[in-house]
Amino acid sequence: MQLSLGMPPGPRTLELAQLAQELGYDRVWLFDSAALYEDIWIWLARLAEHTDLDLGTAVLVPNLRHVMTTASAIATIERVAPGRLACGFGTGATARWVLNKKALTWASTRRYLEQLHGLLQGDVVEIDGERCQMIHNADWAVARPIETPLLLSALGPKGKALVNELHREGVIDGYIGMADVDVEVPWRVRMTTGTVLDEGESVTSDRVAAAVGPWYVVRYHGVWQAFPEAIGSMPGGEKWLAGIEAERPEGERHLAVHEGHVTNVMPRDREVLSLAGEALATAGWVGTPEHIRALADRAEQDGTTELLYTPTGDFERELRAFAEAVRG
């Protein structure tokens, strides 16, 4: 089972990727949300030139870029770093929510992946009712077909079925996601966050709160987006909601809710985080090195082929501790 790092593209991306390489991580996956992070493709190009790591997108969201733009970006990275790129795609939870839009439908996501696969193969495909093709001259881009692996993030029976169908049709190569979805594909990337406890350290320590806090408070963001009426039943939820409503007018509240997504605990989130207590352990893999190793072993036994760790807080400490726990 491979071990990889997931993080947002931003000012420390290269520095942290180089540390991950020193620690023996196999790949770096970058998040994609234009309203929250810097540009994923610029950072992938920098990592391609300044590290030897394999690279990935976790995950691209179809609505953010025209499919031809994505195909051209993939071709660019394949020229700079041949065979090192893999592209995960999803329907776009937060990347859509920050634009005050719902996640994409499975139908539109499927159509985008089929179009992209066809373009990379050099085929003529229909896009917005018109016949399109990558017609780059050999002087200006790598030749087609471009065999960059494509992966899909999915949940639920419809998502699982789509992963299996697109894999059978040769459109995608694998699955990527936070949940252990039992799909019929050989490449299964399991995403997790969390922290390795120091000897004798409590789950409720300030360090643990800093390490997993950004992922813990995301549950409030998601519930607000999907089931706002349920916020009041969550610890500190009513006060949290009142703060959001006081901070931004209706129509702009999504901008406050999703600020700092999986990177920072914003002032409005601090009180609900302070009420978490033992529930901090539910934010990801939290435990002793032996516990983390056992979870990794279980994931591998269940079919995970790549473990994607997405730390927050003290990145250097978390990267080292997790690699040591998983690989010994």
Tab-separated table of C-alpha atoms in Angstrom:
chain	number	residue	atom	x	y	z
A	1	MET	CA	0.000	0.000	0.000
A	2	GLN	CA	1.385	3.375	-1.014
A	3	LEU	CA	1.391	6.379	1.328
A	4	SER	CA	0.610	9.832	0.006
A	5	LEU	CA	0.012	13.373	1.210
A	6	GLY	CA	-3.033	15.518	0.482
A	7	MET	CA	-3.058	19.291	0.989
A	8	PRO	CA	-4.288	22.573	-0.485
A	9	PRO	CA	-2.111	24.364	-3.038
A	10	GLY	CA	-0.624	27.443	-1.396
A	11	PRO	CA	2.516	29.243	-0.209
A	12	ARG	CA	4.089	26.235	1.594
A	13	THR	CA	3.168	23.576	-0.950
A	14	LEU	CA	6.636	23.008	-2.368
A	15	GLU	CA	8.349	23.066	1.021
A	16	LEU	CA	5.943	20.512	2.487
A	17	ALA	CA	6.047	18.304	-0.605
A	18	GLN	CA	9.826	18.183	-0.415
A	19	LEU	CA	9.574	17.153	3.251
A	20	ALA	CA	7.081	14.455	2.288
A	21	GLN	CA	9.540	13.165	-0.288
A	22	GLU	CA	12.299	13.021	2.349
A	23	LEU	CA	9.973	11.064	4.638
A	24	GLY	CA	9.179	8.470	1.978
A	25	TYR	CA	5.717	9.529	0.844
A	26	ASP	CA	4.961	8.339	-2.680
A	27	ARG	CA	2.627	11.027	-4.049
A	28	VAL	CA	1.234	14.480	-3.304
A	29	TRP	CA	-2.436	15.129	-4.073
A	30	LEU	CA	-3.572	18.766	-4.217
A	31	PHE	CA	-7.081	19.990	-3.415
A	32	ASP	CA	-9.019	22.103	-5.908
A	33	SER	CA	-11.288	24.942	-4.807
A	34	ALA	CA	-10.616	28.243	-6.535
A	35	ALA	CA	-12.367	30.372	-3.908
A	36	LEU	CA	-10.243	28.882	-1.104
A	37	TYR	CA	-6.806	27.894	-2.423
A	38	GLU	CA	-4.224	28.933	-4.997
A	39	ASP	CA	-4.256	27.444	-8.470
A	40	ILE	CA	-3.809	23.687	-8.530
A	41	TRP	CA	-2.226	23.423	-11.991
A	42	ILE	CA	0.452	26.042	-11.358
A	43	TRP	CA	1.448	24.212	-8.189
A	44	LEU	CA	1.423	20.809	-9.860
A	45	ALA	CA	3.847	22.177	-12.452
A	46	ARG	CA	6.130	23.499	-9.716
A	47	LEU	CA	6.055	20.181	-7.864
A	48	ALA	CA	6.744	18.351	-11.111
A	49	GLU	CA	9.916	20.372	-11.635
A	50	HIS	CA	11.177	20.477	-8.045
A	51	THR	CA	10.340	17.023	-6.641
A	52	ASP	CA	10.418	13.414	-7.814
A	53	LEU	CA	7.041	12.621	-6.270
A	54	ASP	CA	4.072	11.314	-8.173
A	55	LEU	CA	1.301	13.909	-8.399
A	56	GLY	CA	-2.473	13.951	-8.126
A	57	THR	CA	-5.616	16.076	-7.990
A	58	ALA	CA	-7.950	15.415	-5.065
A	59	VAL	CA	-10.271	16.311	-6.535
A	60	LEU	CA	-11.010	18.327	-9.659
A	61	VAL	CA	-14.594	19.536	-10.047
A	62	PRO	CA	-16.002	19.625	-13.600
A	63	ASN	CA	-17.809	22.960	-13.325
A	64	LEU	CA	-14.628	24.865	-12.461
A	65	ARG	CA	-13.008	24.385	-15.881
A	66	HIS	CA	-14.062	23.658	-19.427
A	67	VAL	CA	-13.195	20.069	-20.250
A	68	MET	CA	-10.808	21.149	-23.022
A	69	THR	CA	-8.962	23.357	-20.535
A	70	THR	CA	-8.551	20.386	-18.215
A	71	ALA	CA	-7.324	18.192	-21.080
A	72	SER	CA	-4.722	20.791	-22.037
A	73	ALA	CA	-3.580	21.137	-18.408
A	74	ILE	CA	-3.150	17.374	-18.160
A	75	ALA	CA	-1.139	17.371	-21.384
A	76	THR	CA	1.113	20.084	-19.941
A	77	ILE	CA	1.925	18.138	-16.775
A	78	GLU	CA	2.460	14.961	-18.790
A	79	ARG	CA	5.113	16.776	-20.814
A	80	VAL	CA	6.827	18.172	-17.721
A	81	ALA	CA	6.505	14.989	-15.635
A	82	PRO	CA	5.677	12.013	-17.882
A	83	GLY	CA	3.697	9.284	-16.150
A	84	ARG	CA	3.627	10.936	-12.733
A	85	LEU	CA	0.130	12.466	-12.777
A	86	ALA	CA	-3.226	10.984	-11.711
A	87	CYS	CA	-6.436	13.004	-11.690
A	88	GLY	CA	-9.223	12.479	-9.208
A	89	PHE	CA	-12.643	14.007	-9.914
A	90	GLY	CA	-15.755	14.587	-7.852
A	91	THR	CA	-19.176	16.201	-7.958
A	92	GLY	CA	-17.878	19.131	-5.924
A	93	ALA	CA	-19.104	19.521	-2.372
A	94	THR	CA	-17.225	22.498	-0.935
A	95	ALA	CA	-15.835	23.625	-4.295
A	96	ARG	CA	-19.471	24.100	-5.331
A	97	TRP	CA	-20.804	25.213	-1.933
A	98	VAL	CA	-18.447	28.211	-1.804
A	99	LEU	CA	-20.145	29.339	-5.023
A	100	ASN	CA	-23.549	28.747	-3.355
A	101	LYS	CA	-24.262	25.856	-5.691
A	102	LYS	CA	-25.255	22.261	-5.014
A	103	ALA	CA	-22.994	19.374	-5.950
A	104	LEU	CA	-23.134	18.367	-9.614
A	105	THR	CA	-25.379	15.561	-10.767
A	106	TRP	CA	-23.894	12.149	-11.511
A	107	ALA	CA	-25.085	12.542	-15.100
A	108	SER	CA	-23.123	15.756	-15.670
A	109	THR	CA	-20.070	14.333	-13.913
A	110	ARG	CA	-20.204	11.218	-16.066
A	111	ARG	CA	-20.523	13.258	-19.255
A	112	TYR	CA	-17.469	15.366	-18.320
A	113	LEU	CA	-15.328	12.305	-17.596
A	114	GLU	CA	-16.382	10.629	-20.848
A	115	GLN	CA	-15.578	13.806	-22.786
A	116	LEU	CA	-12.210	14.182	-21.057
A	117	HIS	CA	-11.250	10.564	-21.649
A	118	GLY	CA	-12.158	10.903	-25.311
A	119	LEU	CA	-10.146	14.083	-25.718
A	120	LEU	CA	-7.080	12.534	-24.102
A	121	GLN	CA	-7.399	9.560	-26.438
A	122	GLY	CA	-7.348	11.926	-29.405
A	123	ASP	CA	-10.983	11.337	-30.299
A	124	VAL	CA	-13.482	13.821	-31.690
A	125	VAL	CA	-16.094	14.356	-28.958
A	126	GLU	CA	-19.255	16.399	-28.672
A	127	ILE	CA	-19.064	19.307	-26.212
A	128	ASP	CA	-21.955	21.736	-25.869
A	129	GLY	CA	-23.380	20.436	-29.131
A	130	GLU	CA	-20.183	20.930	-31.127
A	131	ARG	CA	-17.498	18.514	-32.395
A	132	CYS	CA	-14.232	19.073	-30.536
A	133	GLN	CA	-10.766	17.501	-30.479
A	134	MET	CA	-7.293	18.143	-29.104
A	135	ILE	CA	-5.605	19.288	-32.311
A	136	HIS	CA	-2.308	20.372	-30.723
A	137	ASN	CA	0.560	20.123	-33.175
A	138	ALA	CA	3.369	17.801	-32.128
A	139	ASP	CA	5.549	20.902	-31.612
A	140	TRP	CA	3.197	22.189	-28.904
A	141	ALA	CA	2.043	19.240	-26.779
A	142	VAL	CA	2.587	15.559	-26.162
A	143	ALA	CA	0.987	13.234	-28.685
A	144	ARG	CA	-2.337	11.575	-28.074
A	145	PRO	CA	-3.361	9.201	-26.630
A	146	ILE	CA	-2.493	10.564	-23.203
A	147	GLU	CA	-2.919	7.771	-20.680
A	148	THR	CA	-3.180	9.811	-17.459
A	149	PRO	CA	-5.158	7.734	-14.915
A	150	LEU	CA	-8.548	9.164	-13.962
A	151	LEU	CA	-10.210	8.404	-10.622
A	152	LEU	CA	-13.676	9.210	-9.281
A	153	SER	CA	-14.760	10.161	-5.765
A	154	ALA	CA	-18.203	8.774	-4.997
A	155	LEU	CA	-20.591	7.869	-2.180
A	156	GLY	CA	-23.862	5.982	-2.040
A	157	PRO	CA	-25.231	3.310	-4.364
A	158	LYS	CA	-25.432	5.605	-7.410
A	159	GLY	CA	-21.856	6.766	-6.975
A	160	LYS	CA	-20.571	3.245	-6.414
A	161	ALA	CA	-22.420	2.008	-9.486
A	162	LEU	CA	-20.981	4.824	-11.596
A	163	VAL	CA	-17.431	4.019	-10.478
A	164	ASN	CA	-17.910	0.403	-11.504
A	165	GLU	CA	-19.556	1.287	-14.834
A	166	LEU	CA	-16.958	3.853	-15.874
A	167	HIS	CA	-14.162	1.470	-14.948
A	168	ARG	CA	-15.664	-1.355	-17.000
A	169	GLU	CA	-15.988	1.060	-19.925
A	170	GLY	CA	-12.314	2.042	-19.616
A	171	VAL	CA	-13.055	5.685	-18.739
A	172	ILE	CA	-11.601	5.693	-15.208
A	173	ASP	CA	-8.860	3.740	-13.482
A	174	GLY	CA	-9.773	3.940	-9.819
A	175	TYR	CA	-11.663	5.278	-6.819
A	176	ILE	CA	-10.648	8.057	-4.391
A	177	GLY	CA	-12.531	9.107	-1.279
A	178	MET	CA	-12.849	9.473	2.488
A	179	ALA	CA	-15.089	6.441	2.900
A	180	ASP	CA	-14.181	2.817	2.313
A	181	VAL	CA	-16.373	2.228	-0.729
A	182	ASP	CA	-16.364	-1.364	-1.907
A	183	VAL	CA	-15.943	-0.933	-5.643
A	184	GLU	CA	-14.695	-3.252	-8.372
A	185	VAL	CA	-11.552	-1.328	-9.278
A	186	PRO	CA	-7.889	-2.200	-8.662
A	187	TRP	CA	-6.779	1.294	-7.584
A	188	ARG	CA	-8.527	2.432	-4.412
A	189	VAL	CA	-7.259	5.587	-2.698
A	190	ARG	CA	-8.465	5.983	0.888
A	191	MET	CA	-8.332	9.540	2.234
A	192	THR	CA	-8.037	10.208	5.954
A	193	THR	CA	-7.008	12.919	8.358
A	194	GLY	CA	-6.076	12.657	12.023
A	195	THR	CA	-3.100	12.786	14.350
A	196	VAL	CA	-0.763	10.413	16.160
A	197	LEU	CA	-0.945	10.900	19.937
A	198	ASP	CA	2.200	11.455	21.956
A	199	GLU	CA	2.810	9.003	24.785
A	200	GLY	CA	0.202	9.614	27.486
A	201	GLU	CA	-1.487	12.398	25.506
A	202	SER	CA	-5.251	12.891	25.840
A	203	VAL	CA	-7.545	13.121	22.843
A	204	THR	CA	-8.854	16.362	24.341
A	205	SER	CA	-5.458	18.120	24.440
A	206	ASP	CA	-4.979	21.518	22.849
A	207	ARG	CA	-2.485	20.009	20.403
A	208	VAL	CA	-5.006	17.457	19.174
A	209	ALA	CA	-7.634	20.179	18.800
A	210	ALA	CA	-5.198	22.176	16.665
A	211	ALA	CA	-4.303	19.093	14.622
A	212	VAL	CA	-7.826	17.944	13.748
A	213	GLY	CA	-9.912	21.044	14.457
A	214	PRO	CA	-10.254	22.208	10.835
A	215	TRP	CA	-11.659	18.794	9.880
A	216	TYR	CA	-13.879	18.538	12.986
A	217	VAL	CA	-15.707	21.837	12.358
A	218	VAL	CA	-16.366	20.894	8.739
A	219	ARG	CA	-19.318	18.824	9.963
A	220	TYR	CA	-21.049	22.089	10.917
A	221	HIS	CA	-20.365	23.496	7.464
A	222	GLY	CA	-21.795	20.418	5.779
A	223	VAL	CA	-24.883	20.213	7.969
A	224	TRP	CA	-25.587	23.915	7.419
A	225	GLN	CA	-25.373	23.373	3.678
A	226	ALA	CA	-27.509	20.245	3.472
A	227	PHE	CA	-29.738	20.236	6.566
A	228	PRO	CA	-29.711	23.733	8.119
A	229	GLU	CA	-32.627	22.889	10.402
A	230	ALA	CA	-30.422	20.332	12.169
A	231	ILE	CA	-27.719	22.795	13.244
A	232	GLY	CA	-29.575	23.625	16.450
A	233	SER	CA	-29.258	20.039	17.689
A	234	MET	CA	-25.437	20.108	17.431
A	235	PRO	CA	-23.290	21.239	20.400
A	236	GLY	CA	-23.144	25.023	20.285
A	237	GLY	CA	-25.017	24.967	16.998
A	238	GLU	CA	-27.629	27.624	17.753
A	239	LYS	CA	-25.034	30.179	18.824
A	240	TRP	CA	-22.835	29.265	15.850
A	241	LEU	CA	-25.757	29.771	13.465
A	242	ALA	CA	-26.699	33.087	15.077
A	243	GLY	CA	-23.136	34.276	14.561
A	244	ILE	CA	-23.206	33.343	10.895
A	245	GLU	CA	-26.509	35.131	10.379
A	246	ALA	CA	-25.227	38.253	12.156
A	247	GLU	CA	-21.980	38.287	10.189
A	248	ARG	CA	-23.363	38.071	6.656
A	249	PRO	CA	-26.689	38.921	4.988
A	250	GLU	CA	-28.810	36.234	3.400
A	251	GLY	CA	-27.265	35.219	0.083
A	252	GLU	CA	-23.716	35.673	1.427
A	253	ARG	CA	-23.723	33.367	4.450
A	254	HIS	CA	-22.109	30.517	2.540
A	255	LEU	CA	-19.033	32.741	2.254
A	256	ALA	CA	-18.671	32.773	6.047
A	257	VAL	CA	-19.626	29.148	6.608
A	258	HIS	CA	-16.987	27.661	4.310
A	259	GLU	CA	-14.124	30.063	4.985
A	260	GLY	CA	-11.047	28.171	6.171
A	261	HIS	CA	-12.366	24.837	4.886
A	262	VAL	CA	-10.101	22.022	6.235
A	263	THR	CA	-7.225	24.464	6.744
A	264	ASN	CA	-8.128	26.857	9.552
A	265	VAL	CA	-10.475	27.101	12.519
A	266	MET	CA	-12.135	30.485	12.114
A	267	PRO	CA	-13.203	32.587	15.132
A	268	ARG	CA	-16.837	31.599	14.571
A	269	ASP	CA	-15.851	27.912	14.796
A	270	ARG	CA	-13.734	28.070	17.943
A	271	GLU	CA	-16.562	27.693	20.434
A	272	VAL	CA	-18.021	24.588	18.802
A	273	LEU	CA	-14.520	23.131	18.674
A	274	SER	CA	-14.097	23.842	22.407
A	275	LEU	CA	-17.235	21.778	23.050
A	276	ALA	CA	-15.991	18.757	21.086
A	277	GLY	CA	-14.362	16.868	23.967
A	278	GLU	CA	-13.815	13.188	23.198
A	279	ALA	CA	-15.621	13.668	19.878
A	280	LEU	CA	-12.371	15.100	18.505
A	281	ALA	CA	-11.379	11.484	17.929
A	282	THR	CA	-14.167	11.195	15.337
A	283	ALA	CA	-12.524	13.779	13.064
A	284	GLY	CA	-10.194	11.166	11.579
A	285	TRP	CA	-7.626	8.619	12.657
A	286	VAL	CA	-6.645	9.717	16.163
A	287	GLY	CA	-4.667	7.422	18.438
A	288	THR	CA	-1.359	5.919	19.451
A	289	PRO	CA	1.152	4.864	16.804
A	290	GLU	CA	0.026	1.260	17.315
A	291	HIS	CA	-3.621	2.227	16.779
A	292	ILE	CA	-2.829	4.177	13.602
A	293	ARG	CA	-0.783	1.260	12.271
A	294	ALA	CA	-3.676	-1.118	12.993
A	295	LEU	CA	-6.083	1.151	11.096
A	296	ALA	CA	-3.701	1.266	8.134
A	297	ASP	CA	-3.348	-2.517	8.162
A	298	ARG	CA	-7.128	-2.894	8.238
A	299	ALA	CA	-7.522	-0.486	5.321
A	300	GLU	CA	-5.000	-2.468	3.292
A	301	GLN	CA	-6.780	-5.735	4.099
A	302	ASP	CA	-10.052	-4.139	2.974
A	303	GLY	CA	-8.603	-3.332	-0.447
A	304	THR	CA	-7.031	0.113	-0.072
A	305	THR	CA	-4.045	0.381	-2.398
A	306	GLU	CA	-3.036	3.934	-1.482
A	307	LEU	CA	-3.462	5.730	1.839
A	308	LEU	CA	-3.866	9.478	1.385
A	309	TYR	CA	-3.145	11.443	4.574
A	310	THR	CA	-4.486	15.016	4.818
A	311	PRO	CA	-2.932	16.678	7.883
A	312	THR	CA	-3.612	20.112	9.368
A	313	GLY	CA	-1.987	22.083	12.167
A	314	ASP	CA	1.747	21.445	12.557
A	315	PHE	CA	2.325	19.858	9.142
A	316	GLU	CA	5.931	18.912	9.801
A	317	ARG	CA	5.104	17.115	13.032
A	318	GLU	CA	2.031	15.391	11.570
A	319	LEU	CA	3.804	14.205	8.406
A	320	ARG	CA	6.648	12.675	10.390
A	321	ALA	CA	4.473	11.054	13.049
A	322	PHE	CA	2.024	9.543	10.572
A	323	ALA	CA	4.732	8.111	8.303
A	324	GLU	CA	6.522	6.592	11.285
A	325	ALA	CA	3.283	5.092	12.629
A	326	VAL	CA	2.202	3.579	9.307
A	327	ARG	CA	5.556	2.358	8.075
A	328	GLY	CA	7.477	1.951	11.309
